[in-house]
Amino acid sequence: MNYEYYNPRKAALDAARELLTGAAKSAMSAGTLPEAELPDFIVEIPGDVKNGDIASNLAMAGARAFHRAPRQIAQAIVDRLDLTGSPFDRVEIAGPGFINLFLGQAWFTDVLRAACSVAEYGRTRTGEGKRYNVEFVSANPTGPMHMGNARGGALGDCLAACLDWAGYDVTREFYINDAGNQIQKFGKSLAIRYLQLYKGEEAVPLPEECYQGADIVERAKEFAAVHGDSFVDRDFEELKQALIDDALPKNIAGLQRDLGKYRIEYDVWFHESDLHKSGAVDEVIQLLMDKGACYRAEDGAILYRSAQYAARYGVANKKKTDDGSEEEAKDEVLVRANGIPTYFAADIAYHYNKLKVRGFDRAIDVWGADHHGHVARMKGAMDAVGLDGSRLDVVLMQMVNLMRDGKPVRMSKRTGKAITLTDLLDEVPIDSARFFFNQRESSSTLDFDLDLAVRNDSENPVYYVQYAHARICSVLKKLESEGITFAGADAVDASVLTDPTEQALLRMLSAFPAEIAAAAEKYDPARITRFVIDLATGFHRFYNACRILDAEPAVQQARIALCLAVRGVIRNVLTMFKVTVPESM
């Protein structure tokens, strides 16, 4: 059997559905069930193995179609089941008519052989032929990255890894907001800080709406170190542009450097400015005008009928009224009266580029939860330009609470400001950061325990998983030193693995490819983090319960295969998530 891309649980579920469908049709042909259209029915893995490895509600679902009691239907189907050559060795009828199928030892042997022999066991072809774009972090290049970017980076990168392992063609992308109001504000802030160096802060005060960070002062000083006071008497717009041209590439390079340190490598760094330079923004606005989704106001501005298109996906952004209450924003400005497009216009053009121009089957954006109001209007805008807004998926990510000694940490000791990504990575191992940020679903607020993240003991979950891998490496080295070698996967027989801890490991190993596929489908890489913690726990229990060195030869070989399989799966998870895989600790 070729075990490449083998997904044991999916194979078992598919086999069960085919068997049950065939048996039901056979019962109809034999007359033990009346002729009827086979109803939709569920085939699933029950929570308790006492209820079988696969359970189906076919008999209950068919009660109306067959006009029989569910248990009678179940009996008629079971009587026609032929398990020969199938993964199952027995079947039972339970409760009101559930049909429960039990997997045979041959299936468990296939699981063990696959997991211990296929280097990238867990990879499937679930998403084969589908091109997905995952855009994440996309922090403004006007300042350092914060905790939300740290979580978004780990989440987006690990989600992309899950999609890749599930067979999707994945592009990791960073959208650089290097145009628009925030860049003009960036330039103004730099220009004022530059002038302050020569004229003083009282002579050139910094408005409250400008960027106040120390990084702005640093960039202004760097510019002054090269150009001196030669720009002091220049036109302010000229000074502003010169500072943008100098500082922006440095900030973008800093983003790339810091994210690289975080082990994130993007396939595409997409510049917003390119959309404006290429005319893509103007083209999309014209397209919206042609489709009647936009209209020109009396002052010359172009407005977009936002609520009309967003309604399919929920409520679009709300706006404050004069009395402080909120009301839904009906129409939104895409081009201001002065002819300058808004950020929203560029955002529509950007997503149009992803879905139409570059032809991705799906675009996935990882955003902070404070952007929830933007989701419906962005999806609606894709409908408005003639695309299907459901091809855009947004993963909303809740905030991170940094904790130390059980209390929130709000400020950086080094800068006196909010803690940045680089602050975090100076204090916490990268392995811990990437692992911790993927321990909970994106929709849950995350408490990041700084004390736990630096501990080198089993309380630290990433250390716990890494230690399981290192322990297996140690076991295998010990066996090798005793002259005991692995005879190969083909010689393994899982039927000799009868200890409950062995059975538990086999079932967990069988679930790994399906877990990756589910993590990709649900955009939830945290389920893989939880899975590998459970697998490490399962291995430690097995290690404490079962001997390998002095076991009977067939059992010994099967247990070696089990060690190799668990080691391989742990290695694959940690490698997927770009966490180091130590062989000794």
PDB file of C-alpha atoms in Angstrom, residues 22-122:
ATOM      1  CA  GLY A  22     -24.174  -0.369  -0.729  1.00  0.00           C
ATOM      2  CA  ALA A  23     -25.830  -2.408   2.016  1.00  0.00           C
ATOM      3  CA  ALA A  24     -28.942  -0.184   2.021  1.00  0.00           C
ATOM      4  CA  LYS A  25     -29.292  -0.527  -1.755  1.00  0.00           C
ATOM      5  CA  SER A  26     -28.723  -4.279  -1.474  1.00  0.00           C
ATOM      6  CA  ALA A  27     -31.478  -4.503   1.159  1.00  0.00           C
ATOM      7  CA  MET A  28     -33.838  -2.647  -1.176  1.00  0.00           C
ATOM      8  CA  SER A  29     -32.965  -5.022  -4.037  1.00  0.00           C
ATOM      9  CA  ALA A  30     -33.552  -8.023  -1.767  1.00  0.00           C
ATOM     10  CA  GLY A  31     -36.897  -6.650  -0.630  1.00  0.00           C
ATOM     11  CA  THR A  32     -36.015  -6.360   3.056  1.00  0.00           C
ATOM     12  CA  LEU A  33     -36.340  -2.610   2.667  1.00  0.00           C
ATOM     13  CA  PRO A  34     -38.862  -0.904   0.361  1.00  0.00           C
ATOM     14  CA  GLU A  35     -37.546   0.945  -2.677  1.00  0.00           C
ATOM     15  CA  ALA A  36     -36.891   4.586  -1.718  1.00  0.00           C
ATOM     16  CA  GLU A  37     -34.454   7.397  -2.326  1.00  0.00           C
ATOM     17  CA  LEU A  38     -31.596   7.045   0.111  1.00  0.00           C
ATOM     18  CA  PRO A  39     -31.732   9.974   2.582  1.00  0.00           C
ATOM     19  CA  ASP A  40     -28.816  12.182   3.605  1.00  0.00           C
ATOM     20  CA  PHE A  41     -27.142  10.600   6.600  1.00  0.00           C
ATOM     21  CA  ILE A  42     -24.234  11.212   8.939  1.00  0.00           C
ATOM     22  CA  VAL A  43     -21.106   9.092   9.214  1.00  0.00           C
ATOM     23  CA  GLU A  44     -18.894  10.296  12.039  1.00  0.00           C
ATOM     24  CA  ILE A  45     -16.326   9.390  14.645  1.00  0.00           C
ATOM     25  CA  PRO A  46     -18.091   9.163  18.033  1.00  0.00           C
ATOM     26  CA  GLY A  47     -16.626  10.745  21.124  1.00  0.00           C
ATOM     27  CA  ASP A  48     -16.518   7.394  22.971  1.00  0.00           C
ATOM     28  CA  VAL A  49     -14.860   4.389  21.292  1.00  0.00           C
ATOM     29  CA  LYS A  50     -17.335   2.157  23.131  1.00  0.00           C
ATOM     30  CA  ASN A  51     -19.801   3.401  20.512  1.00  0.00           C
ATOM     31  CA  GLY A  52     -17.618   2.114  17.731  1.00  0.00           C
ATOM     32  CA  ASP A  53     -14.905   3.749  15.663  1.00  0.00           C
ATOM     33  CA  ILE A  54     -17.445   4.974  13.119  1.00  0.00           C
ATOM     34  CA  ALA A  55     -21.111   5.645  13.866  1.00  0.00           C
ATOM     35  CA  SER A  56     -23.974   6.402  11.488  1.00  0.00           C
ATOM     36  CA  ASN A  57     -27.555   7.613  11.832  1.00  0.00           C
ATOM     37  CA  LEU A  58     -28.594   6.128   8.481  1.00  0.00           C
ATOM     38  CA  ALA A  59     -31.397   4.061  10.012  1.00  0.00           C
ATOM     39  CA  MET A  60     -32.936   7.036  11.855  1.00  0.00           C
ATOM     40  CA  ALA A  61     -32.516   9.327   8.866  1.00  0.00           C
ATOM     41  CA  GLY A  62     -34.287   6.746   6.698  1.00  0.00           C
ATOM     42  CA  ALA A  63     -37.314   6.178   8.937  1.00  0.00           C
ATOM     43  CA  ARG A  64     -39.567   8.477   6.915  1.00  0.00           C
ATOM     44  CA  ALA A  65     -38.347   7.218   3.534  1.00  0.00           C
ATOM     45  CA  PHE A  66     -38.612   3.517   4.402  1.00  0.00           C
ATOM     46  CA  HIS A  67     -41.663   3.745   6.689  1.00  0.00           C
ATOM     47  CA  ARG A  68     -40.012   1.419   9.178  1.00  0.00           C
ATOM     48  CA  ALA A  69     -38.763   1.648  12.750  1.00  0.00           C
ATOM     49  CA  PRO A  70     -35.077   2.716  12.789  1.00  0.00           C
ATOM     50  CA  ARG A  71     -33.891  -0.512  14.439  1.00  0.00           C
ATOM     51  CA  GLN A  72     -35.655  -2.571  11.752  1.00  0.00           C
ATOM     52  CA  ILE A  73     -33.964  -0.483   9.080  1.00  0.00           C
ATOM     53  CA  ALA A  74     -30.609  -0.848  10.841  1.00  0.00           C
ATOM     54  CA  GLN A  75     -31.004  -4.619  11.044  1.00  0.00           C
ATOM     55  CA  ALA A  76     -31.891  -4.852   7.351  1.00  0.00           C
ATOM     56  CA  ILE A  77     -28.777  -2.851   6.446  1.00  0.00           C
ATOM     57  CA  VAL A  78     -26.459  -4.736   8.808  1.00  0.00           C
ATOM     58  CA  ASP A  79     -27.702  -8.054   7.421  1.00  0.00           C
ATOM     59  CA  ARG A  80     -26.478  -6.986   3.975  1.00  0.00           C
ATOM     60  CA  LEU A  81     -23.113  -5.604   5.127  1.00  0.00           C
ATOM     61  CA  ASP A  82     -20.100  -7.486   3.798  1.00  0.00           C
ATOM     62  CA  LEU A  83     -17.026  -6.415   5.750  1.00  0.00           C
ATOM     63  CA  THR A  84     -14.628  -8.560   3.720  1.00  0.00           C
ATOM     64  CA  GLY A  85     -11.710  -6.460   2.519  1.00  0.00           C
ATOM     65  CA  SER A  86     -12.942  -3.431   4.447  1.00  0.00           C
ATOM     66  CA  PRO A  87     -11.175  -1.672   7.345  1.00  0.00           C
ATOM     67  CA  PHE A  88     -13.841  -3.008   9.723  1.00  0.00           C
ATOM     68  CA  ASP A  89     -14.092  -6.329  11.509  1.00  0.00           C
ATOM     69  CA  ARG A  90     -17.482  -6.021  13.211  1.00  0.00           C
ATOM     70  CA  VAL A  91     -20.672  -3.968  13.409  1.00  0.00           C
ATOM     71  CA  GLU A  92     -23.281  -3.359  16.104  1.00  0.00           C
ATOM     72  CA  ILE A  93     -26.717  -1.759  16.335  1.00  0.00           C
ATOM     73  CA  ALA A  94     -27.079   0.512  19.339  1.00  0.00           C
ATOM     74  CA  GLY A  95     -29.731   2.665  20.998  1.00  0.00           C
ATOM     75  CA  PRO A  96     -32.596   3.749  18.756  1.00  0.00           C
ATOM     76  CA  GLY A  97     -30.826   2.428  15.656  1.00  0.00           C
ATOM     77  CA  PHE A  98     -27.275   3.727  15.420  1.00  0.00           C
ATOM     78  CA  ILE A  99     -25.031   1.564  13.266  1.00  0.00           C
ATOM     79  CA  ASN A 100     -21.595   1.338  14.868  1.00  0.00           C
ATOM     80  CA  LEU A 101     -18.618  -0.011  12.944  1.00  0.00           C
ATOM     81  CA  PHE A 102     -15.411  -1.198  14.604  1.00  0.00           C
ATOM     82  CA  LEU A 103     -12.040  -0.953  12.886  1.00  0.00           C
ATOM     83  CA  GLY A 104      -9.949  -4.094  12.525  1.00  0.00           C
ATOM     84  CA  GLN A 105      -6.297  -4.602  13.355  1.00  0.00           C
ATOM     85  CA  ALA A 106      -5.264  -4.307   9.700  1.00  0.00           C
ATOM     86  CA  TRP A 107      -6.353  -0.671   9.729  1.00  0.00           C
ATOM     87  CA  PHE A 108      -4.340   0.091  12.882  1.00  0.00           C
ATOM     88  CA  THR A 109      -1.337  -1.623  11.296  1.00  0.00           C
ATOM     89  CA  ASP A 110      -1.697   0.615   8.240  1.00  0.00           C
ATOM     90  CA  VAL A 111      -1.778   3.666  10.518  1.00  0.00           C
ATOM     91  CA  LEU A 112       1.391   2.592  12.306  1.00  0.00           C
ATOM     92  CA  ARG A 113       3.229   1.712   9.116  1.00  0.00           C
ATOM     93  CA  ALA A 114       2.283   5.012   7.481  1.00  0.00           C
ATOM     94  CA  ALA A 115       3.165   7.162  10.490  1.00  0.00           C
ATOM     95  CA  CYS A 116       6.562   5.546  11.043  1.00  0.00           C
ATOM     96  CA  SER A 117       7.645   5.377   7.396  1.00  0.00           C
ATOM     97  CA  VAL A 118       6.338   8.508   5.636  1.00  0.00           C
ATOM     98  CA  ALA A 119       8.612  11.463   6.403  1.00  0.00           C
ATOM     99  CA  GLU A 120       5.833  14.030   6.018  1.00  0.00           C
ATOM    100  CA  TYR A 121       3.005  11.933   7.387  1.00  0.00           C
ATOM    101  CA  GLY A 122       0.076  14.291   7.838  1.00  0.00           C
TER     102      GLY A 122
END
